[in-house]
Short mmCIF file of C-alpha atoms in Angstrom, two decimals:
data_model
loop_
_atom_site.label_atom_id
_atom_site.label_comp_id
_atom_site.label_asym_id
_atom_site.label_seq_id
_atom_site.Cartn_x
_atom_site.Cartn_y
_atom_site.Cartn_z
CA UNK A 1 27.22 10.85 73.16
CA UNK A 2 28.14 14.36 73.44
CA UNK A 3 25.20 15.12 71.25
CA UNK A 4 22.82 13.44 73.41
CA UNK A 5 24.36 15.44 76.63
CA UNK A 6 23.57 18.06 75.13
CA UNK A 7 20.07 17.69 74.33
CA UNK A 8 19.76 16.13 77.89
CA UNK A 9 20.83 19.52 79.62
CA UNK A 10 18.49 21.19 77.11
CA UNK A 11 15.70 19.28 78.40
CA UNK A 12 16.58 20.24 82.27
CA UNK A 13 17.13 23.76 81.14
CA UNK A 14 13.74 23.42 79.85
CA UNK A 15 12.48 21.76 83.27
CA UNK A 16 14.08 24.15 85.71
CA UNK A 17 12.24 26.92 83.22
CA UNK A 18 9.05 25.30 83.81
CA UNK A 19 9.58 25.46 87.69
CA UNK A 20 11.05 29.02 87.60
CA UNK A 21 7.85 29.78 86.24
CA UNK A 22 5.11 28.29 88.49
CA UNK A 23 4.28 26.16 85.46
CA UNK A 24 4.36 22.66 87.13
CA UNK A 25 1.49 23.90 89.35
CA UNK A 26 -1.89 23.05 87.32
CA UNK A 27 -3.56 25.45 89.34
CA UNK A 28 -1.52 28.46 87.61
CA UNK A 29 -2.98 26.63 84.33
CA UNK A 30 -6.16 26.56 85.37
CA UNK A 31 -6.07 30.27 86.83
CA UNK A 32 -5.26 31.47 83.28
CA UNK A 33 -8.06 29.89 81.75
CA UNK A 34 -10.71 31.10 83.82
CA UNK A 35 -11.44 34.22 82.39
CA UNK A 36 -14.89 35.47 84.03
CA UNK A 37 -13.06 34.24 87.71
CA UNK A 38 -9.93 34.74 89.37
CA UNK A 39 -8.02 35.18 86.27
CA UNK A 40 -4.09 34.68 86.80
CA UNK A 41 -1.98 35.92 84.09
CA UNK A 42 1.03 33.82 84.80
CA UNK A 43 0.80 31.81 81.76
CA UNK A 44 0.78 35.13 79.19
CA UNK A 45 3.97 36.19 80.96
CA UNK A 46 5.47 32.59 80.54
CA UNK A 47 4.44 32.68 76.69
CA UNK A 48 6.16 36.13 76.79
CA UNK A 49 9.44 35.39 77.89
CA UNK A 50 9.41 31.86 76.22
CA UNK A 51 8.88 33.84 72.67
CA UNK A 52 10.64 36.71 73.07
CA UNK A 53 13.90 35.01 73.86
CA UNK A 54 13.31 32.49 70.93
CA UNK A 55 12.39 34.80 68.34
CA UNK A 56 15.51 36.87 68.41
CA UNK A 57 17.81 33.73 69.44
CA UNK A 58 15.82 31.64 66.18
CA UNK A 59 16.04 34.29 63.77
CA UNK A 60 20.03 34.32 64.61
CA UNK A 61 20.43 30.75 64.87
CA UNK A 62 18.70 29.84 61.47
CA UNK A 63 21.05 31.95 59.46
CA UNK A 64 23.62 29.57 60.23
CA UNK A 65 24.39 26.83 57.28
CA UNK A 66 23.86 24.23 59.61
CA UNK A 67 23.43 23.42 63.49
CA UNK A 68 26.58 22.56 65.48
CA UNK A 69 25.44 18.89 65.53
CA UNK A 70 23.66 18.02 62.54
CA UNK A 71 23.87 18.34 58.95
CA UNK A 72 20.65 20.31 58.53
CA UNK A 73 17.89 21.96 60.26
CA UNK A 74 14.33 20.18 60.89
CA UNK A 75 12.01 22.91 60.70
CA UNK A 76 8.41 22.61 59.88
CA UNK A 77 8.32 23.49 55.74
CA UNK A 78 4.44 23.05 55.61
CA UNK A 79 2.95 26.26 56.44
CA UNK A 80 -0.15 26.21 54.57
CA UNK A 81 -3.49 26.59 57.04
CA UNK A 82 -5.38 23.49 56.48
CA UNK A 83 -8.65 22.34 58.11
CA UNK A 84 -7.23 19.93 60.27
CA UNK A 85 -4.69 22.35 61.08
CA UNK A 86 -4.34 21.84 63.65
CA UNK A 87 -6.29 22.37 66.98
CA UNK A 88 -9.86 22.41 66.54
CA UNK A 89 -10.64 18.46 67.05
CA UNK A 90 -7.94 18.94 69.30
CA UNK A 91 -9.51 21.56 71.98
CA UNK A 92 -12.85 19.77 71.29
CA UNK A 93 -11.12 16.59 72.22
CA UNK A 94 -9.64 18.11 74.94
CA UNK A 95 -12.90 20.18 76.19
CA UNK A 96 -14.28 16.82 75.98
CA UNK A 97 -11.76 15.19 78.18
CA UNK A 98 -11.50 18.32 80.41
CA UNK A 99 -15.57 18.03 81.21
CA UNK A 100 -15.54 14.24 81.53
CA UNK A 101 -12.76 14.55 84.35
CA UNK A 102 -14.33 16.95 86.16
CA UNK A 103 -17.34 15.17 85.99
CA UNK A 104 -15.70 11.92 87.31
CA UNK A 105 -14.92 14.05 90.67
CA UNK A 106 -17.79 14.70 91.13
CA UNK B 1 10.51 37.90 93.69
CA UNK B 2 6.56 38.60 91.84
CA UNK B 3 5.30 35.42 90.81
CA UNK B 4 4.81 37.58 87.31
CA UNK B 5 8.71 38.16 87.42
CA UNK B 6 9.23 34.50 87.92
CA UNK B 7 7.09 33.51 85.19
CA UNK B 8 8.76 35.71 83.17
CA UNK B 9 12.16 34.88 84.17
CA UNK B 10 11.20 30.79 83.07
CA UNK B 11 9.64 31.45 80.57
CA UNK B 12 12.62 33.42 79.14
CA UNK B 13 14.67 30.07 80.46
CA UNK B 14 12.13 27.91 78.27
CA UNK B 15 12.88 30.30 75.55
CA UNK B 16 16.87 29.68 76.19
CA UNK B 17 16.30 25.31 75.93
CA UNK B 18 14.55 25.88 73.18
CA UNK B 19 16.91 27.72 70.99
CA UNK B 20 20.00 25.44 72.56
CA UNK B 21 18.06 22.77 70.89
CA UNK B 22 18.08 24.42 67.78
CA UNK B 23 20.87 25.60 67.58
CA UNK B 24 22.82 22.03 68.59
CA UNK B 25 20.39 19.74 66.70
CA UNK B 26 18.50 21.86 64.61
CA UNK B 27 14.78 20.49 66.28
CA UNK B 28 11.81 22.05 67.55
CA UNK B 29 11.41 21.71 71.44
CA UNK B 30 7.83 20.22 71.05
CA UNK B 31 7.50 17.90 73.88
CA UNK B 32 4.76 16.38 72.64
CA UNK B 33 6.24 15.54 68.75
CA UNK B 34 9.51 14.27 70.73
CA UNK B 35 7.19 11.87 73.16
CA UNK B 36 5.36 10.77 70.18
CA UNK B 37 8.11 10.23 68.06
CA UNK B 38 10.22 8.11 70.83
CA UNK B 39 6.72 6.14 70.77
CA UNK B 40 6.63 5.38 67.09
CA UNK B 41 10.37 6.04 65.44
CA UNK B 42 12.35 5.08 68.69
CA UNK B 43 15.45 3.43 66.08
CA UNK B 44 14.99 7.18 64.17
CA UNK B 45 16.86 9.68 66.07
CA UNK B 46 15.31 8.82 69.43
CA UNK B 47 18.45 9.24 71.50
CA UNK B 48 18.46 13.06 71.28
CA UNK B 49 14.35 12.84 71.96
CA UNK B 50 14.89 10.42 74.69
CA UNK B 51 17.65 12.25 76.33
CA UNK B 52 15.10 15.60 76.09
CA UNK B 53 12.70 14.10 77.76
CA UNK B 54 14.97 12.31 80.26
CA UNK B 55 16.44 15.88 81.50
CA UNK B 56 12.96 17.26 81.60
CA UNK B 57 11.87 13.89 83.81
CA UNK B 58 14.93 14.31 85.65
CA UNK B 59 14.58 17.93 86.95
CA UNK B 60 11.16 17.59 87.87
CA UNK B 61 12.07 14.25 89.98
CA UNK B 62 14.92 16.55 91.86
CA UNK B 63 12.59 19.32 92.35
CA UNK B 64 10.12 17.40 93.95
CA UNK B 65 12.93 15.85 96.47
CA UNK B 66 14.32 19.18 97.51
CA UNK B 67 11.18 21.73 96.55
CA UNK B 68 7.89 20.07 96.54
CA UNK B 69 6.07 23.26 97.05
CA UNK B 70 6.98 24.11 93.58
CA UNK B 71 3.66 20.86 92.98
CA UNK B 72 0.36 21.41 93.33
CA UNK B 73 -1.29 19.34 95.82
CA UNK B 74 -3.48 17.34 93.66
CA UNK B 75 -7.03 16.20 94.10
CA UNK B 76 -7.43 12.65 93.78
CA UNK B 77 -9.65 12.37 90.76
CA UNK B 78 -11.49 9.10 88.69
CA UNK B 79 -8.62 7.15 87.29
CA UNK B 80 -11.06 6.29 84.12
CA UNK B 81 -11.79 9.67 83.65
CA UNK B 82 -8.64 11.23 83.78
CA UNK B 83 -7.30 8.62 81.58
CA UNK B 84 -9.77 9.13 78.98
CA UNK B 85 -8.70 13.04 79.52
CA UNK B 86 -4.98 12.42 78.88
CA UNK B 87 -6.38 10.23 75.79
CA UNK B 88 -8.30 13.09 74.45
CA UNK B 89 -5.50 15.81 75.06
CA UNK B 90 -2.63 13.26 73.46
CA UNK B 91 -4.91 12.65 70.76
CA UNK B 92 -5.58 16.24 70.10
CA UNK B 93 -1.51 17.04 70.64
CA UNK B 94 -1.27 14.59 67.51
CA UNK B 95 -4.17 15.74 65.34
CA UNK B 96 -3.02 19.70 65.52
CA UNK B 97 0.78 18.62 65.55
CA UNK B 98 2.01 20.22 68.75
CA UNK B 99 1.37 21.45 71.51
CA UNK B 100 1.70 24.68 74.28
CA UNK B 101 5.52 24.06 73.82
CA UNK B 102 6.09 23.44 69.96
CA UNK B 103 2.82 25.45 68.80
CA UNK B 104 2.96 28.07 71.64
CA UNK B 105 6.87 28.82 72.20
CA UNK B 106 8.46 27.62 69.18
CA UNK B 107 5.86 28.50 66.38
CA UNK B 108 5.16 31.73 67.32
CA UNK B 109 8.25 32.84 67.97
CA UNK B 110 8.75 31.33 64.09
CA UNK B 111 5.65 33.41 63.17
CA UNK B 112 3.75 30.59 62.11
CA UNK B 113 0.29 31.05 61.50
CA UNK B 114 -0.48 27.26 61.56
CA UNK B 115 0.47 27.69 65.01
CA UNK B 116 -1.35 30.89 66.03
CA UNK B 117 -4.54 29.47 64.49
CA UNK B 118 -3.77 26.30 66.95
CA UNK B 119 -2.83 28.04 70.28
CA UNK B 120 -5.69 30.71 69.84
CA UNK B 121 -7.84 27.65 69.37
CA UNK B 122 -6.83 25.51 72.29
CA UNK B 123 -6.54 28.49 73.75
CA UNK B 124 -10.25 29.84 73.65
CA UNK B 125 -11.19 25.76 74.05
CA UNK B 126 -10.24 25.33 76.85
CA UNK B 127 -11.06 28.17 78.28
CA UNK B 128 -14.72 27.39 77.60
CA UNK B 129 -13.95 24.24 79.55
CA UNK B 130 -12.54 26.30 82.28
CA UNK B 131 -15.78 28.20 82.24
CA UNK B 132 -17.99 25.33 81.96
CA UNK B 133 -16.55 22.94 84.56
CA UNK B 134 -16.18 25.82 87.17
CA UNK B 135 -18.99 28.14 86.52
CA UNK B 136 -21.83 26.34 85.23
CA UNK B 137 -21.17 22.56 87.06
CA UNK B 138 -19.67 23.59 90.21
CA UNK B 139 -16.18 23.79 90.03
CA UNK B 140 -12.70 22.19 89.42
CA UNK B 141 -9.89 23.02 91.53
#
């Protein structure tokens, strides 16, 4: 119970982050990836903050034996860059997607 | 207080859930691993994922009751289109095993290269959508 609490107020820490951030505003989104236009850097500052607190905080916490409420930690092991790896289908999928939607407004 | 501040300031608070997680349960704060996983192991460990993604829900319902200036106005848009979007991008989220929040927050700050190889990808993908849809067919906004 108290586990689950916990992970709950983790999630609305993560929310009220999100807000702080102008991150629940697509446009913000959007103004980052348009490079040649009116680019907004919001989103690099975002990643900034989100990586630079977690990389000193991570590399503290994962010296620890354990977490406070489990046995072990579940980190990804598999590091290896494979072809899948990860994104490319992905963004193509999502270019895809992106294109189609904007194409259904118009 | 600069917008830049403020995105700083959350994302640092993003950066604060994220290592809570960790350092309670030991998980990665990938939103899109925990919404997949309550989707196909719900009787594995899906309290903790459910309760995530509850507080997340939850927060973003309150805002909207006492701040709804903090959400875009959104255009109304195709419903079969922007389902087949949200297909493609939960697809994708799948196929390259994370996404902005596991990949982008949590992996780099790991020093990951899996992940770098994945954000610089979506990254650069979708800002060639970007590019496409608002300088070559017209515009998306």
């Amino acid at each position: 119970m108290k586990r689950n609490l916990l992970a709950l107020c983790c999630g609305v820490l993560f929310g009220i982050g999100l807000l702080v951030s102008g991150m629940t505003q697509p446009s913000k989104v959007l103004g980052f990836l348009d490079v040649t236009g009116a680019w907004d850097p919001s989103l690099m500052f975002v990643m900034i903050g989100g990586i630079g607190v977690h990389l000193v905080l991570s590399h503290w916490i994962v010296k620890r034996s354990a977490p406070l409420f489990d046995t072990t930690f579940h980190l990804p092991a598999h590091r290896r860059l494979t072809p899948s790896l990860s994104a490319a289908p992905r963004s193509l999928a999502w270019a895809g997607g992106s294109a189609a939607s904007a194409l259904g407004r118009r | 207080m600069h917008p830049f501040l403020l995105a700083l300031l959350g994302g640092a608070l993003i950066g604060l859930a994220a290592s809570a997680l960790l350092l309670f349960h030991g998980r990665v704060a990938g939103v899109s691993n925990m919404l997949s996983g309550l989707l196909t192991r719900p009787a594995a460990d899906g309290a903790w994922r459910g309760a995530f993604v509850a507080g997340l829900v939850l927060t973003g319902a309150v805002a909207l009751m006492v701040a709804p200036q903090a959400f875009d106005e959104l255009p109304v848009r195709a419903l079969g289109p922007t389902a087949l979007a949200g297909i493609c991008v939960g697809y994708g989220a799948r196929l390259g095993n994370g996404c902005t929040s596991g990949h982008g927050i949590c992996g780099l700050a790991r020093r990951s290269s899996r992940s770098l190889v994945a954000v610089l990808t979506f990254i650069a993908t979708a800002a060639v959508t970007v590019y496409i849809a608002n300088h070559l067919l017209g515009g998306l906004q």
